[in-house]
Amino acid sequence: MSKKSKFIADNNRYEKINYRRTGNSGLLLPEISLGLWHNFGENDNFKNARNLLKCAFDNGITHFDLANNYGPPYGAAETTFGKILSKDFKKYRDELIISSKAGYDMWEGPYGNFGSKKYLISSLDQSLQRMKLDYVDIFYHHRPDENTPLEETMGALDLIVKQGKALYIGLSNYKPERAKKAFKILNELGTPCLIHQPRYNMFDRWIEDGLLDLLGKEKVGAICFSPLAQGMLTDKYINGLPKDSRAVKDGRYLKTDKVLEMLPKIKALNEIAKNRNQNLAQMAISWILRDKRVTSVLIGASKTEQITDSIKATENTIFSEDELTKINSILK
């Protein structure tokens, strides 16, 4: 196989999406970023995975988000991404923001989980090998670890940047109190936190209870995952439960009972979306981006059409007071 990339990116890609500054940094991220949690495992279609990444980049999505244990099996998404990177994106490396994370279960024994320096350093070394990279742009601690001193975990993130294995560091799933302490330690070490990655959508608004205010005050970016609440905030379930839907096929992350419970709200929100000339998924993404403290929304996709559909959400992120009042009354 020729080492030269056969993929030629769209010349107009940077005109197709908006970019936002990440906290108090020089880094701009696209308003939509692509997560590789699903559809990049060993048993997933490699050609489809390639097409998803090409479609994203052709439309100005420069940020690809991974974690050590994305698969299945663990590590498979990074391996798949590394192959696609070598095949299609080698000459575009400096136009990409590639992130990975560690914090959840990865390998056997006491050193393959949580937040020790041993685990974080080893995990990133493995991730870099799988992706065939010298460095990642952003490396996250994926979840707080109450049993490891915060100074050790933040010290490991600082060391990773100083070793040149990551340009920036981030946190994910940290609640406000612990995030505030982490930010202080990182500032004192001279490696400020670039970005925080929390779950946030219309049905899960916990970050409005202190975290968004903290991020705004500390000038840390926010990239929100699960914007569509595992597919509930789409028109997929408006008319019932499709046999091929995630709720029916795989109940680990979304139960059918939960979908049925939320269906009246889903239908009511869908009517507001129609009046905005958006589908429900687009409105759900726009609703998150209405807050300027949010840098980017992290989507997953199994089809290229889902990527282009999501990007349309960035065309209208303004909500009237009347719309917000109606949405809030539905979400009570």
Short mmCIF file of C-alpha atoms in Angstrom, two decimals:
data_model
loop_
_atom_site.label_atom_id
_atom_site.label_comp_id
_atom_site.label_asym_id
_atom_site.label_seq_id
_atom_site.Cartn_x
_atom_site.Cartn_y
_atom_site.Cartn_z
CA MET A 1 0.00 0.00 0.00
CA SER A 2 1.30 3.44 -0.89
CA LYS A 3 2.29 5.58 2.07
CA LYS A 4 0.78 8.58 0.34
CA SER A 5 -2.73 9.39 1.51
CA LYS A 6 -5.43 8.76 -1.08
CA PHE A 7 -7.97 10.86 0.77
CA ILE A 8 -8.17 14.48 -0.35
CA ALA A 9 -10.21 16.59 2.06
CA ASP A 10 -12.84 19.07 0.88
CA ASN A 11 -11.26 22.45 0.17
CA ASN A 12 -14.20 24.30 1.74
CA ARG A 13 -14.30 22.29 4.96
CA TYR A 14 -13.52 25.22 7.26
CA GLU A 15 -16.46 27.21 5.92
CA LYS A 16 -19.00 24.55 6.92
CA ILE A 17 -18.92 24.81 10.70
CA ASN A 18 -18.32 27.36 13.45
CA TYR A 19 -15.43 27.23 15.92
CA ARG A 20 -15.34 28.39 19.53
CA ARG A 21 -12.42 29.31 21.75
CA THR A 22 -11.76 26.73 24.46
CA GLY A 23 -11.79 28.53 27.79
CA ASN A 24 -8.81 30.81 28.29
CA SER A 25 -6.64 29.17 25.62
CA GLY A 26 -5.59 29.67 22.05
CA LEU A 27 -7.37 26.47 20.97
CA LEU A 28 -10.49 26.65 18.81
CA LEU A 29 -12.76 23.61 18.64
CA PRO A 30 -15.58 22.94 16.18
CA GLU A 31 -19.05 23.35 17.68
CA ILE A 32 -19.60 19.67 16.82
CA SER A 33 -16.96 17.05 17.67
CA LEU A 34 -17.04 13.34 16.80
CA GLY A 35 -16.80 10.69 19.52
CA LEU A 36 -15.61 7.16 18.74
CA TRP A 37 -17.28 5.36 21.66
CA HIS A 38 -19.41 3.22 19.32
CA ASN A 39 -18.97 1.96 15.71
CA PHE A 40 -15.16 1.70 15.80
CA GLY A 41 -14.78 -1.69 17.52
CA GLU A 42 -13.27 -4.88 16.13
CA ASN A 43 -16.59 -6.20 14.81
CA ASP A 44 -17.75 -2.89 13.33
CA ASN A 45 -17.48 -2.15 9.62
CA PHE A 46 -14.03 -0.66 8.91
CA LYS A 47 -15.14 0.99 5.67
CA ASN A 48 -18.02 2.68 7.49
CA ALA A 49 -15.65 3.87 10.23
CA ARG A 50 -13.40 5.42 7.56
CA ASN A 51 -16.36 7.10 5.90
CA LEU A 52 -17.55 8.58 9.21
CA LEU A 53 -14.17 10.19 9.86
CA LYS A 54 -13.83 11.44 6.27
CA CYS A 55 -17.33 12.91 6.33
CA ALA A 56 -16.65 14.64 9.64
CA PHE A 57 -13.38 16.18 8.47
CA ASP A 58 -14.82 17.17 5.09
CA ASN A 59 -17.38 19.18 7.05
CA GLY A 60 -14.87 20.96 9.28
CA ILE A 61 -15.02 18.62 12.30
CA THR A 62 -11.39 18.59 13.34
CA HIS A 63 -11.82 17.01 16.77
CA PHE A 64 -11.97 13.23 17.25
CA ASP A 65 -12.54 12.00 20.81
CA LEU A 66 -11.48 8.55 22.05
CA ALA A 67 -10.74 6.72 25.29
CA ASN A 68 -8.48 3.81 26.16
CA ASN A 69 -11.37 1.35 26.63
CA TYR A 70 -13.56 2.26 23.66
CA GLY A 71 -14.24 -0.84 21.58
CA PRO A 72 -15.21 -3.56 22.02
CA PRO A 73 -12.81 -5.03 23.00
CA TYR A 74 -10.97 -2.42 25.06
CA GLY A 75 -8.50 -0.50 22.90
CA ALA A 76 -10.11 -1.48 19.61
CA ALA A 77 -11.40 2.01 18.73
CA GLU A 78 -7.90 3.48 19.13
CA THR A 79 -6.45 0.68 16.99
CA THR A 80 -9.08 1.28 14.28
CA PHE A 81 -8.50 5.02 14.46
CA GLY A 82 -4.73 4.51 14.17
CA LYS A 83 -5.19 2.50 10.97
CA ILE A 84 -7.49 5.14 9.45
CA LEU A 85 -5.16 7.92 10.55
CA SER A 86 -2.22 6.23 8.77
CA LYS A 87 -4.30 5.47 5.69
CA ASP A 88 -6.17 8.73 5.19
CA PHE A 89 -5.18 11.50 7.58
CA LYS A 90 -1.40 11.39 7.95
CA LYS A 91 -0.85 14.60 6.05
CA TYR A 92 -3.67 16.29 7.99
CA ARG A 93 -2.32 15.47 11.47
CA ASP A 94 -1.63 19.12 12.28
CA GLU A 95 -5.23 20.01 11.39
CA LEU A 96 -6.64 17.47 13.88
CA ILE A 97 -7.39 17.60 17.58
CA ILE A 98 -7.15 14.03 18.86
CA SER A 99 -8.11 13.27 22.46
CA SER A 100 -8.04 10.18 24.63
CA LYS A 101 -8.85 9.38 28.25
CA ALA A 102 -8.11 6.99 31.09
CA GLY A 103 -10.00 6.34 34.30
CA TYR A 104 -12.22 3.32 33.77
CA ASP A 105 -11.42 -0.39 33.76
CA MET A 106 -8.77 -1.22 31.13
CA TRP A 107 -6.59 -4.19 32.08
CA GLU A 108 -6.33 -6.87 34.80
CA GLY A 109 -4.90 -6.17 38.22
CA PRO A 110 -4.67 -3.14 40.50
CA TYR A 111 -2.91 -0.83 38.01
CA GLY A 112 -5.46 -0.84 35.19
CA ASN A 113 -8.14 1.46 36.59
CA PHE A 114 -8.96 4.73 38.41
CA GLY A 115 -6.44 7.57 38.88
CA SER A 116 -2.96 6.55 39.98
CA LYS A 117 0.11 7.95 38.24
CA LYS A 118 1.07 4.36 37.32
CA TYR A 119 -2.24 3.79 35.52
CA LEU A 120 -2.49 7.14 33.73
CA ILE A 121 1.08 7.12 32.38
CA SER A 122 0.90 3.47 31.30
CA SER A 123 -2.53 3.90 29.73
CA LEU A 124 -1.50 6.87 27.62
CA ASP A 125 1.65 5.05 26.47
CA GLN A 126 -0.56 2.17 25.30
CA SER A 127 -3.01 4.57 23.61
CA LEU A 128 -0.20 6.26 21.69
CA GLN A 129 1.06 2.88 20.49
CA ARG A 130 -2.39 1.83 19.31
CA MET A 131 -2.97 5.09 17.44
CA LYS A 132 0.66 5.26 16.20
CA LEU A 133 1.00 8.79 17.54
CA ASP A 134 3.80 10.68 19.28
CA TYR A 135 1.28 12.73 21.28
CA VAL A 136 -2.42 13.42 21.74
CA ASP A 137 -3.76 16.94 21.69
CA ILE A 138 -5.94 16.48 24.80
CA PHE A 139 -5.63 13.81 27.50
CA TYR A 140 -8.40 13.47 30.09
CA HIS A 141 -8.74 11.87 33.45
CA HIS A 142 -12.03 10.13 32.67
CA ARG A 143 -13.56 10.07 36.16
CA PRO A 144 -12.72 11.21 39.68
CA ASP A 145 -11.00 8.72 41.98
CA GLU A 146 -11.79 9.34 45.66
CA ASN A 147 -9.12 6.83 46.81
CA THR A 148 -6.15 8.44 45.05
CA PRO A 149 -4.88 11.82 46.25
CA LEU A 150 -5.97 14.52 43.83
CA GLU A 151 -2.40 15.83 43.87
CA GLU A 152 -1.16 12.50 42.46
CA THR A 153 -3.69 12.39 39.63
CA MET A 154 -3.22 16.04 38.67
CA GLY A 155 0.56 15.63 39.01
CA ALA A 156 0.42 12.77 36.51
CA LEU A 157 -1.53 14.93 34.04
CA ASP A 158 1.01 17.73 34.50
CA LEU A 159 3.88 15.27 33.93
CA ILE A 160 2.24 13.94 30.75
CA VAL A 161 2.16 17.46 29.28
CA LYS A 162 5.75 18.16 30.35
CA GLN A 163 6.85 14.87 28.76
CA GLY A 164 5.30 16.02 25.47
CA LYS A 165 2.79 13.17 25.34
CA ALA A 166 -0.18 15.57 25.40
CA LEU A 167 -0.53 19.26 24.54
CA TYR A 168 -3.45 19.93 26.89
CA ILE A 169 -5.21 18.09 29.68
CA GLY A 170 -8.85 17.81 30.66
CA LEU A 171 -11.18 16.28 33.21
CA SER A 172 -14.38 14.31 32.66
CA ASN A 173 -17.31 13.62 34.99
CA TYR A 174 -15.89 15.70 37.87
CA LYS A 175 -18.49 17.36 40.10
CA PRO A 176 -18.00 21.09 40.88
CA GLU A 177 -16.32 20.79 44.30
CA ARG A 178 -13.67 18.32 43.18
CA ALA A 179 -13.21 20.07 39.83
CA LYS A 180 -12.49 23.34 41.62
CA LYS A 181 -9.77 21.68 43.73
CA ALA A 182 -8.31 20.02 40.63
CA PHE A 183 -8.20 23.31 38.72
CA LYS A 184 -6.33 24.95 41.64
CA ILE A 185 -3.70 22.20 41.76
CA LEU A 186 -3.21 22.28 37.99
CA ASN A 187 -2.85 26.06 37.95
CA GLU A 188 -0.19 25.85 40.65
CA LEU A 189 1.66 23.19 38.64
CA GLY A 190 1.61 25.42 35.57
CA THR A 191 -0.57 23.13 33.44
CA PRO A 192 -4.07 24.66 33.60
CA CYS A 193 -7.08 22.50 32.79
CA LEU A 194 -8.14 23.18 29.22
CA ILE A 195 -11.56 21.53 29.17
CA HIS A 196 -14.14 19.55 31.13
CA GLN A 197 -16.22 16.79 29.51
CA PRO A 198 -19.55 16.21 31.29
CA ARG A 199 -22.74 14.46 30.28
CA TYR A 200 -25.35 17.11 29.45
CA ASN A 201 -28.64 17.12 27.62
CA MET A 202 -32.24 18.29 28.07
CA PHE A 203 -33.00 15.28 30.27
CA ASP A 204 -29.80 15.45 32.33
CA ARG A 205 -29.05 19.01 33.45
CA TRP A 206 -26.80 18.41 36.47
CA ILE A 207 -24.05 20.70 35.19
CA GLU A 208 -26.38 23.69 35.57
CA ASP A 209 -26.12 23.20 39.35
CA GLY A 210 -22.72 24.82 39.79
CA LEU A 211 -20.41 23.27 37.20
CA LEU A 212 -21.19 25.62 34.30
CA ASP A 213 -20.76 28.61 36.60
CA LEU A 214 -17.40 27.23 37.77
CA LEU A 215 -16.20 26.63 34.21
CA GLY A 216 -17.19 30.15 33.23
CA LYS A 217 -15.44 31.65 36.25
CA GLU A 218 -12.28 29.56 35.86
CA LYS A 219 -12.27 29.99 32.06
CA VAL A 220 -12.23 26.25 31.38
CA GLY A 221 -13.94 24.95 28.23
CA ALA A 222 -16.83 22.48 28.21
CA ILE A 223 -17.47 19.68 25.72
CA CYS A 224 -20.76 17.90 26.41
CA PHE A 225 -21.37 14.23 25.66
CA SER A 226 -24.64 12.32 25.25
CA PRO A 227 -26.47 15.37 23.82
CA LEU A 228 -29.31 13.19 22.51
CA ALA A 229 -29.78 11.19 25.73
CA GLN A 230 -28.84 7.89 24.07
CA GLY A 231 -31.21 8.61 21.19
CA MET A 232 -34.27 9.66 23.20
CA LEU A 233 -33.92 13.24 21.94
CA THR A 234 -34.48 12.23 18.33
CA ASP A 235 -37.58 11.34 16.35
CA LYS A 236 -36.60 7.65 16.57
CA TYR A 237 -39.12 6.83 19.32
CA ILE A 238 -41.94 9.24 18.42
CA ASN A 239 -44.07 6.41 17.04
CA GLY A 240 -42.98 3.60 19.34
CA LEU A 241 -39.96 1.34 19.80
CA PRO A 242 -38.23 0.30 16.54
CA LYS A 243 -36.81 -3.23 16.63
CA ASP A 244 -33.37 -2.02 15.55
CA SER A 245 -33.17 0.77 18.16
CA ARG A 246 -30.58 0.76 20.95
CA ALA A 247 -33.26 0.58 23.64
CA VAL A 248 -34.61 -2.69 22.19
CA LYS A 249 -31.31 -4.28 21.04
CA ASP A 250 -29.05 -3.24 23.93
CA GLY A 251 -30.59 -2.27 27.26
CA ARG A 252 -27.31 -1.51 29.04
CA TYR A 253 -27.45 2.25 28.51
CA LEU A 254 -31.10 2.85 27.67
CA LYS A 255 -34.07 0.86 28.96
CA THR A 256 -37.33 0.58 27.01
CA ASP A 257 -39.24 1.53 30.19
CA LYS A 258 -37.31 4.80 30.33
CA VAL A 259 -38.16 5.62 26.72
CA LEU A 260 -41.86 4.99 27.31
CA GLU A 261 -41.78 7.11 30.48
CA MET A 262 -40.20 10.05 28.61
CA LEU A 263 -42.31 9.73 25.45
CA PRO A 264 -44.83 12.51 26.30
CA LYS A 265 -41.94 14.94 26.84
CA ILE A 266 -40.20 13.76 23.68
CA LYS A 267 -43.36 14.40 21.65
CA ALA A 268 -43.90 17.85 23.19
CA LEU A 269 -40.29 18.86 22.52
CA ASN A 270 -40.62 17.59 18.95
CA GLU A 271 -43.44 20.07 18.34
CA ILE A 272 -41.23 22.98 19.45
CA ALA A 273 -38.45 21.73 17.17
CA LYS A 274 -40.84 21.66 14.20
CA ASN A 275 -41.75 25.30 14.85
CA ARG A 276 -38.02 26.14 14.75
CA ASN A 277 -37.67 24.32 11.40
CA GLN A 278 -35.43 21.77 13.09
CA ASN A 279 -35.78 18.10 13.87
CA LEU A 280 -35.63 17.11 17.54
CA ALA A 281 -32.00 16.01 17.43
CA GLN A 282 -30.94 19.32 15.91
CA MET A 283 -32.85 21.29 18.51
CA ALA A 284 -31.34 19.22 21.33
CA ILE A 285 -27.84 20.10 20.09
CA SER A 286 -28.74 23.75 19.47
CA TRP A 287 -30.14 23.96 23.01
CA ILE A 288 -26.77 22.95 24.45
CA LEU A 289 -24.86 25.35 22.20
CA ARG A 290 -27.11 28.24 23.23
CA ASP A 291 -24.79 28.61 26.25
CA LYS A 292 -21.53 30.31 25.25
CA ARG A 293 -19.70 28.56 28.10
CA VAL A 294 -20.07 25.37 26.06
CA THR A 295 -17.24 24.98 23.55
CA SER A 296 -18.41 21.91 21.65
CA VAL A 297 -21.03 19.16 21.57
CA LEU A 298 -19.73 15.61 21.26
CA ILE A 299 -21.83 13.41 18.99
CA GLY A 300 -21.65 9.75 18.08
CA ALA A 301 -22.66 8.52 14.64
CA SER A 302 -23.23 5.25 12.84
CA LYS A 303 -24.09 6.91 9.49
CA THR A 304 -22.60 9.90 7.68
CA GLU A 305 -26.09 11.42 7.42
CA GLN A 306 -26.19 11.73 11.21
CA ILE A 307 -23.04 13.86 11.11
CA THR A 308 -24.30 16.26 8.44
CA ASP A 309 -27.69 16.43 10.15
CA SER A 310 -26.05 17.37 13.46
CA ILE A 311 -23.98 20.11 11.85
CA LYS A 312 -27.20 21.80 10.69
CA ALA A 313 -27.98 22.38 14.39
CA THR A 314 -25.19 24.98 14.50
CA GLU A 315 -27.11 27.20 12.06
CA ASN A 316 -29.63 28.24 14.72
CA THR A 317 -28.49 28.27 18.36
CA ILE A 318 -30.61 31.24 19.42
CA PHE A 319 -33.74 30.53 21.48
CA SER A 320 -36.46 33.05 22.28
CA GLU A 321 -37.57 33.52 25.88
CA ASP A 322 -40.90 31.99 24.93
CA GLU A 323 -39.21 28.87 23.53
CA LEU A 324 -37.04 28.45 26.62
CA THR A 325 -40.04 28.89 28.90
CA LYS A 326 -41.97 26.21 27.00
CA ILE A 327 -38.99 23.84 27.01
CA ASN A 328 -38.44 24.31 30.74
CA SER A 329 -42.12 23.66 31.47
CA ILE A 330 -41.91 20.39 29.53
CA LEU A 331 -38.71 19.32 31.26
CA LYS A 332 -40.01 19.87 34.82
#
